[in-house]
Tab-separated table of C-alpha atoms and ligand atoms in Angstrom:
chain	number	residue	atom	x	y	z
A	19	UNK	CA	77.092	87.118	55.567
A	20	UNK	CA	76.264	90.857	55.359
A	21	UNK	CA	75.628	92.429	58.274
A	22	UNK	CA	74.911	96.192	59.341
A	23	UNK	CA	74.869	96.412	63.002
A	24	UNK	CA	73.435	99.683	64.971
A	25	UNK	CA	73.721	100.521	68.652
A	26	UNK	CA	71.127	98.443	69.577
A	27	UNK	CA	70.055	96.376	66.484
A	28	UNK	CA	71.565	94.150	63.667
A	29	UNK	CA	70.287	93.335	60.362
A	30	UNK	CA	71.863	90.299	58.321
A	31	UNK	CA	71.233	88.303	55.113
A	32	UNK	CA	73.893	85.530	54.581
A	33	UNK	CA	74.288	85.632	50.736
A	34	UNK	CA	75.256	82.496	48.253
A	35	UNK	CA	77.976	84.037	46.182
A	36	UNK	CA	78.608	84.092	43.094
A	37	UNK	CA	75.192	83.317	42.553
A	38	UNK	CA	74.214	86.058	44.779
A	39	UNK	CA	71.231	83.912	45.965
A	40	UNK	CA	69.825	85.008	49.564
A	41	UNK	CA	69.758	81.956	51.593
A	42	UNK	CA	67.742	83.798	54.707
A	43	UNK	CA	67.861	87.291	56.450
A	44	UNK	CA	66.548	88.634	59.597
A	45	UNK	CA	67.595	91.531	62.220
A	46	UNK	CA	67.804	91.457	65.957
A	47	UNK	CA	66.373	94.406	67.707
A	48	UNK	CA	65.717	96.224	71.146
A	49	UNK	CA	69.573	94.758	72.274
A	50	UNK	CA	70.044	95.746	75.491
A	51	UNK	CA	66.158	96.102	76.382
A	52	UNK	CA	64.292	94.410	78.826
A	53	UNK	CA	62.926	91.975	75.982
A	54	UNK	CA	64.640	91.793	72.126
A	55	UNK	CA	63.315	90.794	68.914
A	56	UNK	CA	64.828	88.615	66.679
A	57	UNK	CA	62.952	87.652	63.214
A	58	UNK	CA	64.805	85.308	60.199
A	59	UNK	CA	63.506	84.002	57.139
A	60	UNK	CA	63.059	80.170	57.180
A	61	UNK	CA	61.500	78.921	53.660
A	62	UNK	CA	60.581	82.527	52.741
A	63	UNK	CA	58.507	82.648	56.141
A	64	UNK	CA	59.349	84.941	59.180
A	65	UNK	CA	59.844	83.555	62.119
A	66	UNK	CA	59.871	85.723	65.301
A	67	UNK	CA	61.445	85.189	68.688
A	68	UNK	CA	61.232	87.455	71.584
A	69	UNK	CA	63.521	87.187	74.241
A	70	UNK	CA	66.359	89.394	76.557
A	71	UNK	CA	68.741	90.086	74.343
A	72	UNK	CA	71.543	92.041	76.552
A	73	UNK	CA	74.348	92.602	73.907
A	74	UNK	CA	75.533	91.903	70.377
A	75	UNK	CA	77.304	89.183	71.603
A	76	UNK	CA	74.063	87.062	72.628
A	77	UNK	CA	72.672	87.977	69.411
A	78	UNK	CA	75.587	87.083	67.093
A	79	UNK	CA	75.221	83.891	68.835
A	80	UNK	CA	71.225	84.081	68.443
A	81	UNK	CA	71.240	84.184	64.894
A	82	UNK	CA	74.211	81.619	64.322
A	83	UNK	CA	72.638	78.966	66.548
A	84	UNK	CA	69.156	79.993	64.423
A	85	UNK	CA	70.853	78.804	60.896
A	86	UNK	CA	71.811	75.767	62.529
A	87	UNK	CA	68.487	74.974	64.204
A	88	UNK	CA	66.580	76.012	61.155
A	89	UNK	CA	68.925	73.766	59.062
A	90	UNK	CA	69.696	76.977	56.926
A	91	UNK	CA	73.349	75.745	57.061
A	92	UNK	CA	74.466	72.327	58.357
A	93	UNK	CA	77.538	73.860	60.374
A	94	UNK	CA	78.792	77.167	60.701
A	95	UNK	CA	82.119	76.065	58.527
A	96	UNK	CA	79.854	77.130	55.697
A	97	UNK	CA	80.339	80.539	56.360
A	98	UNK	CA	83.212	82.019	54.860
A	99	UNK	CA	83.269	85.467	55.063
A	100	UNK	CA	81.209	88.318	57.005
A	101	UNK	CA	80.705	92.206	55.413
A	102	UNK	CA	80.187	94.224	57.612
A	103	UNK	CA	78.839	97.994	57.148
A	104	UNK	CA	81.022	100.809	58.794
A	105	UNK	CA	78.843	104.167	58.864
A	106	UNK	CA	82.193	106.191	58.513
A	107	UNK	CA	85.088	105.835	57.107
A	108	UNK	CA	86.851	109.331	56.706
A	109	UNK	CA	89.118	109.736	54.082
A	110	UNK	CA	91.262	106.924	55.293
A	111	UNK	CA	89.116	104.837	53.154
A	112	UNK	CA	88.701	104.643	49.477
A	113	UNK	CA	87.266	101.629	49.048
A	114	UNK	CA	86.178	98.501	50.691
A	115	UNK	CA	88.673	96.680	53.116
A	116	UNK	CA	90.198	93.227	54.874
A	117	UNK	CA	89.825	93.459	58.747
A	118	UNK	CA	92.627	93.638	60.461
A	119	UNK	CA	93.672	95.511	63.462
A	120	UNK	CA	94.911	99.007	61.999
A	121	UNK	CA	91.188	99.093	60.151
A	122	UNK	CA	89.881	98.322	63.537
A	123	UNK	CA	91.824	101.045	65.099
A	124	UNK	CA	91.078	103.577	62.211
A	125	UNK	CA	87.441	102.938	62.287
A	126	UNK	CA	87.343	103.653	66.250
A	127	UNK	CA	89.474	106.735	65.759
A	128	UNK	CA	86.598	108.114	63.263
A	129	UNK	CA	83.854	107.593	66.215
A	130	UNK	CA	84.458	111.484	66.656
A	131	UNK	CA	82.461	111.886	62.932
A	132	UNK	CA	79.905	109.258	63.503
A	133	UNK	CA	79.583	108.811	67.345
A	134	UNK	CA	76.178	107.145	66.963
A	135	UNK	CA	77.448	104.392	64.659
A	136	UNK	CA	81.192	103.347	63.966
A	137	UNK	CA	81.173	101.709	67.642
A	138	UNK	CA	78.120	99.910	67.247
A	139	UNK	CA	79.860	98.796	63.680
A	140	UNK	CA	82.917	97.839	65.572
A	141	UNK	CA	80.737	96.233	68.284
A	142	UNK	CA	79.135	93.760	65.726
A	143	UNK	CA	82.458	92.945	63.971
A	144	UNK	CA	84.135	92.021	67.103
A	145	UNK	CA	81.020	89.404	68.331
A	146	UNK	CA	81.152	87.845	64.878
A	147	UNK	CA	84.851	87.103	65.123
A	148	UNK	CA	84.422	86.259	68.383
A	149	UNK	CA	81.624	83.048	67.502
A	150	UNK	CA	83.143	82.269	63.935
A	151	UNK	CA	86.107	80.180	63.523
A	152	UNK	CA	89.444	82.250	63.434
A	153	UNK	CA	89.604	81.622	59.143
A	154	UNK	CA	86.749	83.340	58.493
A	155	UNK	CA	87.240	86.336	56.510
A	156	UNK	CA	86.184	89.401	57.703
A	157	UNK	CA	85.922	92.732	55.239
A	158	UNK	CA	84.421	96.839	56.245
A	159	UNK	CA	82.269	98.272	53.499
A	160	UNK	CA	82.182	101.979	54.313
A	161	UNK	CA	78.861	103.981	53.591
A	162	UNK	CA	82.055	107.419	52.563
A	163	UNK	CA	83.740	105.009	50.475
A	164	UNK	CA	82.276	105.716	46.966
A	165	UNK	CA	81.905	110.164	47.475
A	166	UNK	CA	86.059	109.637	48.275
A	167	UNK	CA	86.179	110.847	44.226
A	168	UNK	CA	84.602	114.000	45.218
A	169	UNK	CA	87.265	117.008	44.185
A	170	UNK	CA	88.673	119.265	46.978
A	171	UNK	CA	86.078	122.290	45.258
A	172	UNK	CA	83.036	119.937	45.873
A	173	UNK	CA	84.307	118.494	49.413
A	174	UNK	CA	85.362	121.775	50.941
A	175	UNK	CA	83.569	124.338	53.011
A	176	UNK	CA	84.510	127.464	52.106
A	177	UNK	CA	85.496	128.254	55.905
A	178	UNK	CA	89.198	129.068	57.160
A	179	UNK	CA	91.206	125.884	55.313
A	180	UNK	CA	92.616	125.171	58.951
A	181	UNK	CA	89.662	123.476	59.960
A	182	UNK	CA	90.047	121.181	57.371
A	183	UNK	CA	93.867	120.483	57.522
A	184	UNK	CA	93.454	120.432	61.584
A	185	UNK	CA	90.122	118.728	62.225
A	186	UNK	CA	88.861	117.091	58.529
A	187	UNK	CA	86.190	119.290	58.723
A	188	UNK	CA	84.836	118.532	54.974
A	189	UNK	CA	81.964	116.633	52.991
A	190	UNK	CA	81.881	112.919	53.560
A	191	UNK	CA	78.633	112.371	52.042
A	192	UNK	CA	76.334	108.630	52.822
A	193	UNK	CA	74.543	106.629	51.659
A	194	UNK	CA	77.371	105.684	49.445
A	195	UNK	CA	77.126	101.879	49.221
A	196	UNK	CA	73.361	102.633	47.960
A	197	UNK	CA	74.581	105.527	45.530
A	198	UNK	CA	77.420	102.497	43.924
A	199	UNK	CA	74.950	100.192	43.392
A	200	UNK	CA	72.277	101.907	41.595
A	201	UNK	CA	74.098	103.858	39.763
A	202	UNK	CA	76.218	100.904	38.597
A	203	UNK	CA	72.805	99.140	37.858
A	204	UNK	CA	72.072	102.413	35.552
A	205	UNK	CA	75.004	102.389	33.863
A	206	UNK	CA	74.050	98.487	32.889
A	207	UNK	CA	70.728	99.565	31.891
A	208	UNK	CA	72.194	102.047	29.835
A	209	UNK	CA	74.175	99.663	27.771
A	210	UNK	CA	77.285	99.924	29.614
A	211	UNK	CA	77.982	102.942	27.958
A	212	UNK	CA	82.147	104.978	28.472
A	213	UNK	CA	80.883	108.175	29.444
A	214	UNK	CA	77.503	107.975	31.049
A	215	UNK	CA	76.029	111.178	33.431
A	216	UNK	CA	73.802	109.845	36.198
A	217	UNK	CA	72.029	111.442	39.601
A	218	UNK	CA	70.557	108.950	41.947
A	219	UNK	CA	67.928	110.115	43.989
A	220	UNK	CA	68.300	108.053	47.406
A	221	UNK	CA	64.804	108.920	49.174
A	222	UNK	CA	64.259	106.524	52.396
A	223	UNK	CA	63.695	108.321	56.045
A	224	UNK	CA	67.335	109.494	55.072
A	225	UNK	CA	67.769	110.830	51.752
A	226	UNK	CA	70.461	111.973	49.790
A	227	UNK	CA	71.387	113.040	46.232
A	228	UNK	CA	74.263	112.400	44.401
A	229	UNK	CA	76.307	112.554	40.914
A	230	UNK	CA	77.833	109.785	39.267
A	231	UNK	CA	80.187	110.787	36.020
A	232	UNK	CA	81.204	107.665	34.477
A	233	UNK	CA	80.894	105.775	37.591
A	234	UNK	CA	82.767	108.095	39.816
A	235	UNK	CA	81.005	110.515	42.610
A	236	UNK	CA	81.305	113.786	42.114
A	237	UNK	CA	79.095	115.493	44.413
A	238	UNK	CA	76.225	114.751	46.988
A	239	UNK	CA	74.100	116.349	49.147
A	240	UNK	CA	75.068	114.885	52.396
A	241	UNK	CA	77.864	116.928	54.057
A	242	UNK	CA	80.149	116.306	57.321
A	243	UNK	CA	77.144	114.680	58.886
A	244	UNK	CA	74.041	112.761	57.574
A	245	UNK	CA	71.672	116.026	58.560
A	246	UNK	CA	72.797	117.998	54.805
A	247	UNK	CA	71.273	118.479	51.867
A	248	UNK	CA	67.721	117.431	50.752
A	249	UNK	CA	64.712	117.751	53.346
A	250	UNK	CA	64.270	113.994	54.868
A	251	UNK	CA	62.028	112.367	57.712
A	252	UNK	CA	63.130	114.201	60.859
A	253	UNK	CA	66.091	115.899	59.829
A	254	UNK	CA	66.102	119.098	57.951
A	255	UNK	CA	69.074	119.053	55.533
A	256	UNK	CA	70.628	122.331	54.731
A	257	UNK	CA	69.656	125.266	56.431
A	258	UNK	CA	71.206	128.809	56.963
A	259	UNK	CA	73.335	128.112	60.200
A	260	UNK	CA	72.685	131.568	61.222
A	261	UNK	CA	69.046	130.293	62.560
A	262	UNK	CA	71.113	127.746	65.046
A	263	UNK	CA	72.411	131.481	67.102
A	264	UNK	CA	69.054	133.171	66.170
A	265	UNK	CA	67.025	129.958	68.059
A	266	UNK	CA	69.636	129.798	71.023
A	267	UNK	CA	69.315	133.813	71.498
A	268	UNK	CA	65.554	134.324	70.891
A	269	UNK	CA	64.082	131.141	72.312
A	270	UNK	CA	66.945	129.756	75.124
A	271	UNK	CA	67.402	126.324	73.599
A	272	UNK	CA	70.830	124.970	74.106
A	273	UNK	CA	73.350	124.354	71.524
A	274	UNK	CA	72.537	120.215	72.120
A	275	UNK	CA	68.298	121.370	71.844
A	276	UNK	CA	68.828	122.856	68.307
A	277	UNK	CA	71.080	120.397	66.862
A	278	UNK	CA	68.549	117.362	68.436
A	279	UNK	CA	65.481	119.964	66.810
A	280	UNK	CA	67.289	119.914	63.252
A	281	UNK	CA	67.855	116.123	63.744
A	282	UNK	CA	64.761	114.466	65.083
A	283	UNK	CA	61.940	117.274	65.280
A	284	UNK	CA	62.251	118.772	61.546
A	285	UNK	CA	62.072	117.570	58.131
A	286	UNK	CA	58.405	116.250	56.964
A	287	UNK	CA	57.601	115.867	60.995
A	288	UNK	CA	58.353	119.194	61.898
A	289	UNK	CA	56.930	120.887	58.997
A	290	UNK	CA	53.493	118.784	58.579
A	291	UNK	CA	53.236	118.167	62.569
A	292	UNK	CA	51.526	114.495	61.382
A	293	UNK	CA	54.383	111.695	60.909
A	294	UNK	CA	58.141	111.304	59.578
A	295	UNK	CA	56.719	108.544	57.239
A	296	UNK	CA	56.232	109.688	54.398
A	297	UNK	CA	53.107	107.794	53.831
A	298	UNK	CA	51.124	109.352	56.673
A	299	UNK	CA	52.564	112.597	55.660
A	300	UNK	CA	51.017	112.042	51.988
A	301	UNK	CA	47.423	111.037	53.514
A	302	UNK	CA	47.235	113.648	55.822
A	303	UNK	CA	47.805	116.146	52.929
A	304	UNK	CA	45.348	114.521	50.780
A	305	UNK	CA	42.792	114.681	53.172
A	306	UNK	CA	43.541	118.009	53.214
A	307	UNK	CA	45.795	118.883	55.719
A	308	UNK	CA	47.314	122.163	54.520
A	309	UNK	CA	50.924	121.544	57.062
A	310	UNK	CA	51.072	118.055	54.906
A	311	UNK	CA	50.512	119.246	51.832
A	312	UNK	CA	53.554	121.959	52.631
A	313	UNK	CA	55.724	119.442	53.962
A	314	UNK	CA	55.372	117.567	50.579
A	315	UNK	CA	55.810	120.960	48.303
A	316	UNK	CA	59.111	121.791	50.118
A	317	UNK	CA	60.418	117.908	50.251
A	318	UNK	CA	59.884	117.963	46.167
A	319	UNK	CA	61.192	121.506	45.502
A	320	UNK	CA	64.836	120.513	47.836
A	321	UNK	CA	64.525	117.108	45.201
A	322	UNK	CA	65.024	118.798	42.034
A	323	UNK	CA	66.841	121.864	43.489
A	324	UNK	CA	70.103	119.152	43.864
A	325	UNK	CA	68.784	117.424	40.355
A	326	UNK	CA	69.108	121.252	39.157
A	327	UNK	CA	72.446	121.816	40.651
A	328	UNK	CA	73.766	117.987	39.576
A	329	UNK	CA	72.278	118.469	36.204
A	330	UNK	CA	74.981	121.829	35.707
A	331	UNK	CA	77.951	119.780	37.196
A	332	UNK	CA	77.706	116.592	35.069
A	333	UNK	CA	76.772	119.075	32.025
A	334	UNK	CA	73.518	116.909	31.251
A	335	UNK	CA	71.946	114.081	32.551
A	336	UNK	CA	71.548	110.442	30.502
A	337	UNK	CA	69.767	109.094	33.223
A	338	UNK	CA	67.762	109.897	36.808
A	339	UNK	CA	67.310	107.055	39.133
A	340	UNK	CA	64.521	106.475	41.976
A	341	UNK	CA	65.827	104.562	45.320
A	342	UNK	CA	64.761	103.378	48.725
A	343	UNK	CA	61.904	103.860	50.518
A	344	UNK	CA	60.102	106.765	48.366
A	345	UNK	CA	61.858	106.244	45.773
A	346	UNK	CA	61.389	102.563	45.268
A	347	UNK	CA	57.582	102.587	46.627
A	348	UNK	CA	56.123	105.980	45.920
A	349	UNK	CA	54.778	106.094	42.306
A	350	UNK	CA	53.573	109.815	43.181
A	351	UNK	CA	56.383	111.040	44.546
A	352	UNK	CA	58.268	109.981	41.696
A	353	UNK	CA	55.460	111.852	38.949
A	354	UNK	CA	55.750	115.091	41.187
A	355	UNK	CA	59.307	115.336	41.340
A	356	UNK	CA	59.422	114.372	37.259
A	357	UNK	CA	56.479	117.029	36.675
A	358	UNK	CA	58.733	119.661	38.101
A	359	UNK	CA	61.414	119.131	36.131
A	360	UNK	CA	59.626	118.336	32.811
A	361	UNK	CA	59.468	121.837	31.263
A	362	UNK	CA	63.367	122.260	32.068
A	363	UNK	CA	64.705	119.086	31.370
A	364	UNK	CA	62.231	117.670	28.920
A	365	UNK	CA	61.349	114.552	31.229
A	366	UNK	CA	58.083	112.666	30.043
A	367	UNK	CA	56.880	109.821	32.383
A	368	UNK	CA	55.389	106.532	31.187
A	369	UNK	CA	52.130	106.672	33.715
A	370	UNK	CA	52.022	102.846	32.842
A	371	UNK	CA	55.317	102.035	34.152
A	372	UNK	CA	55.809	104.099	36.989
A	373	UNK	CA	52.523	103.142	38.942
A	374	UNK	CA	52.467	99.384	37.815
A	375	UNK	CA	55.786	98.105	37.518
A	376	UNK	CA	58.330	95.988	39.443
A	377	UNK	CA	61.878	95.642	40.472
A	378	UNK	CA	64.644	97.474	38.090
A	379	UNK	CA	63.051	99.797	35.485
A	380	UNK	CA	62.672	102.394	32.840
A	381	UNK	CA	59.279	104.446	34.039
A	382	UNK	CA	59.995	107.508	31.130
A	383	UNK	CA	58.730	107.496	27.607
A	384	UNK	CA	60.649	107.091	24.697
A	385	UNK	CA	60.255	110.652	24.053
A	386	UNK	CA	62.077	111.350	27.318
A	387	UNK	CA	64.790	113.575	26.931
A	388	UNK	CA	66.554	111.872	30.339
A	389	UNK	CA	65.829	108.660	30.963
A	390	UNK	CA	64.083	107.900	34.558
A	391	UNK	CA	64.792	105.020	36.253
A	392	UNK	CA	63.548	103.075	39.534
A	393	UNK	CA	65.972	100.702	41.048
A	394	UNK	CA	65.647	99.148	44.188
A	395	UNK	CA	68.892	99.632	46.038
A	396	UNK	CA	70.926	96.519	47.454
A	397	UNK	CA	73.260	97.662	50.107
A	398	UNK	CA	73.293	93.495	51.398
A	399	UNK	CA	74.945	92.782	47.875
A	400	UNK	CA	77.785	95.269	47.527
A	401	UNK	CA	78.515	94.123	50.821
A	402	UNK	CA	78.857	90.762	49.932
A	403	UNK	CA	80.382	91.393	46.062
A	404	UNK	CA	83.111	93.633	47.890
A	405	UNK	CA	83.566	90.997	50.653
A	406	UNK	CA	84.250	88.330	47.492
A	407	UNK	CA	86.761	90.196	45.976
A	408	UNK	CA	88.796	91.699	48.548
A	409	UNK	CA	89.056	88.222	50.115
A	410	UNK	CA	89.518	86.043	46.634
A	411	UNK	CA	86.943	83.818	47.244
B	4	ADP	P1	65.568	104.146	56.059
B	4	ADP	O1	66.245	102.889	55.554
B	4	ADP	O2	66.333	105.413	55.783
B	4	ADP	O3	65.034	104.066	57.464
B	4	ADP	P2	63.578	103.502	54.041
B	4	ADP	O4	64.430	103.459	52.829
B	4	ADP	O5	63.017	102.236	54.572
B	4	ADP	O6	64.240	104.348	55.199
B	4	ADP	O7	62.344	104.491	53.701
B	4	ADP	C1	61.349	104.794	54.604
B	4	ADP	C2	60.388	105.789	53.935
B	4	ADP	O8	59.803	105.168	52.779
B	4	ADP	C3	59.230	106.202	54.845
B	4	ADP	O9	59.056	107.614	54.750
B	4	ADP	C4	58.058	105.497	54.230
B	4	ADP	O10	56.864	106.218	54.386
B	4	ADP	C5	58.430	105.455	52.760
B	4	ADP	N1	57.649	104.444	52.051
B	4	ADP	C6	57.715	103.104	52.179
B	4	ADP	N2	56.769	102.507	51.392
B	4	ADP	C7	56.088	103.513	50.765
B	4	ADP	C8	55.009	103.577	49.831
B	4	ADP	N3	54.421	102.480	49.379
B	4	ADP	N4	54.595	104.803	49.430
B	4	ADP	C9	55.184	105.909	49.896
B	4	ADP	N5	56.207	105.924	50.754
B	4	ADP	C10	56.659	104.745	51.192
């Protein structure tokens, strides 16, 4: 079972491994409102119950009793391990690991970086092992995990060194179970090659940019928190800091007004003043609104400004990968981006490819100097590969 559980919502798809078949999947929303939501996936239809859901707890137990009602399993023995995604992980974790109480502890000590998330991760892990049976194995994937490669010149802000040997304050990065898997899927699709250069373009409602050298990270956009780097729904990724003081002085928001401003009100919302999603944001502009059509110049132009930075840090590219959301849907955001950087780095799109095809492909030409690649990311599956291995199943 693979399971990413929010502060008031959990997602799950319970996984046959190693055939990595999806037996069902479903979420449970609004926990805690006045009436929840749970959906799962009998016989590839959705089936929808709404109902009070007050905590995680009710629906851990929700969703177990489901797979027994629905016949999805014929007792909850046939479970043997739950993933679980932790948003943070610090740098106490370089990888994947086996629940037990110290992870526990370590996880709720890194609340402080991700305040939003780590409890509600903690919060789902503890109402899982609360309804399974006390064998069942239970393993954190952490989103930091794979940008722990990053070197101390990429990780560090150039501020006074004692806030990073005092207080951590560094470059986490996220995203980073997404950022494994596709780039591991490009390095197959490249023929498994030794040295292979590789920048996956994560574009959902959060976006982020990394560099994968030979399968390691070495840099990304995100930074201490999810609101660096590229431009994304609501949030406005890097921006001078400067305008935080200039705001607070010149307009009289408080410190908690601009940070919720850069957060929630900026990014495509804030600069087209239509939608976060990027599909409203792309009608509006072609119907000519001029604050959509911006929104959509400066999201591109932040795209390839990281491609143009990763591009000089991996010293080439072999391949460019399309993810999530925009990435995996959006055949024009995928041409735009490409048409900016054709001149420079000699990318040719295959128009064919990029608007019609499916699933895990090659969408350049063979002319390409870079290859470009759309793979649709699977978060569900690392979570339940690294679950496998780090419990020997
Ligand atoms: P997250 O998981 O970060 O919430 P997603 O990866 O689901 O986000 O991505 C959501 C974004 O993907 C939205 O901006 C949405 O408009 C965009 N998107 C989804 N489908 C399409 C599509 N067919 N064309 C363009 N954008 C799309």
């Amino acid at each position: 079972m693979a399971v990413n559980a929010g502060s008031s919502s959990l997602k799950f798809q319970l996984i046959n491994m190693p055939s990595e078949e999806v037996i069902t999947s479903g979420l449970v929303e609004r926990i805690g409102q006045e009436v929840g939501n749970f959906v799962i996936k009998v016989n590839g239809e959705k089936i929808q119950t709404q109902t009070p859901i007050p905590d995680h707890q009710v629906a851990v137990d929700l969703l177990l009793n489901a797979l027994v009602d629905h016949h999805i399993v014929e007792s909850l023995e046939e479970i043997d391990a739950v993933g679980h995604r932790v948003v943070h992980g610090g740098e106490d974790f370089d990888d994947s690991v086996v629940v037990d109480e110290e992870a526990v502890k370590k996880v709720a000590d890194l609340a402080e970086l991700a305040p939003l998330h780590n409890p509600a991760n903690i919060i789902g892990y503890k109402a899982f092992k609360e309804a399974l049976p006390d064998h069942v194995g239970h393993v954190f994937v952490f989103d930091t995990a794979f940008h722990q490669t990053l070197d101390k010149e990429r990780y560090l802000y150039p501020l006074p060194l004692e806030y990073y040997t005092d207080l951590k304050v560094r470059k986490y990065g996220a995203h980073g179970t997404s950022h494994k898997y596709v780039s591991q899927q490009a390095i197959e699709m490249l023929g498994n090659p030794k040295e292979s250069r590789i920048i996956v373009c994560h574009l959902g409602n959060g976006a982020s940019v990394s560099a994968v050298q030979d399968g390691k990270c070495i840099d990304t956009s995100m930074g201490f928190t999810p609101l660096a780097g590229i431009m994304m729904g609501t949030r406005s990724g890097d921006v001078d800091p400067s305008v935080i003081d200039y705001l607070i002085e010149e307009v009289g928001l408080d410190m908690k007004e601009v940070i919720k401003m850069l957060n929630k009100e900026s990014g495509l919302l804030g600069v087209s003043g239509v939608s976060s999603d990027f599909r409203d944001v792309q009608e509006a502009a072609a119907n000519g609104n001029e604050r959509a059509q911006l929104a959509l110049d400066i999201f591109f132009r932040r795209v390839i400004a990281y491609i143009g930075r990763y591009f000089i840090a991996l010293g080439g590219v072999d391949a460019i990968c399309f993810t999530a959301g925009i990435g995996e849907n959006s055949f024009f955001a995928r041409k735009e981006i490409c048409n900016l950087l054709a001149e420079a780095l000699g990318i040719e799109i295959d128009d064919d490819a990029n608007v019609n095809g499916k699933g895990d492909r090659l969408i350049s030409t063979p002319n390409s100097k870079v290859k470009v690649y759309v793979i649709p990311t699977n978060e569900e599956l690392v979570i339940a590969r690294d679950t496998k291995r780090l419990l020997n199943l």
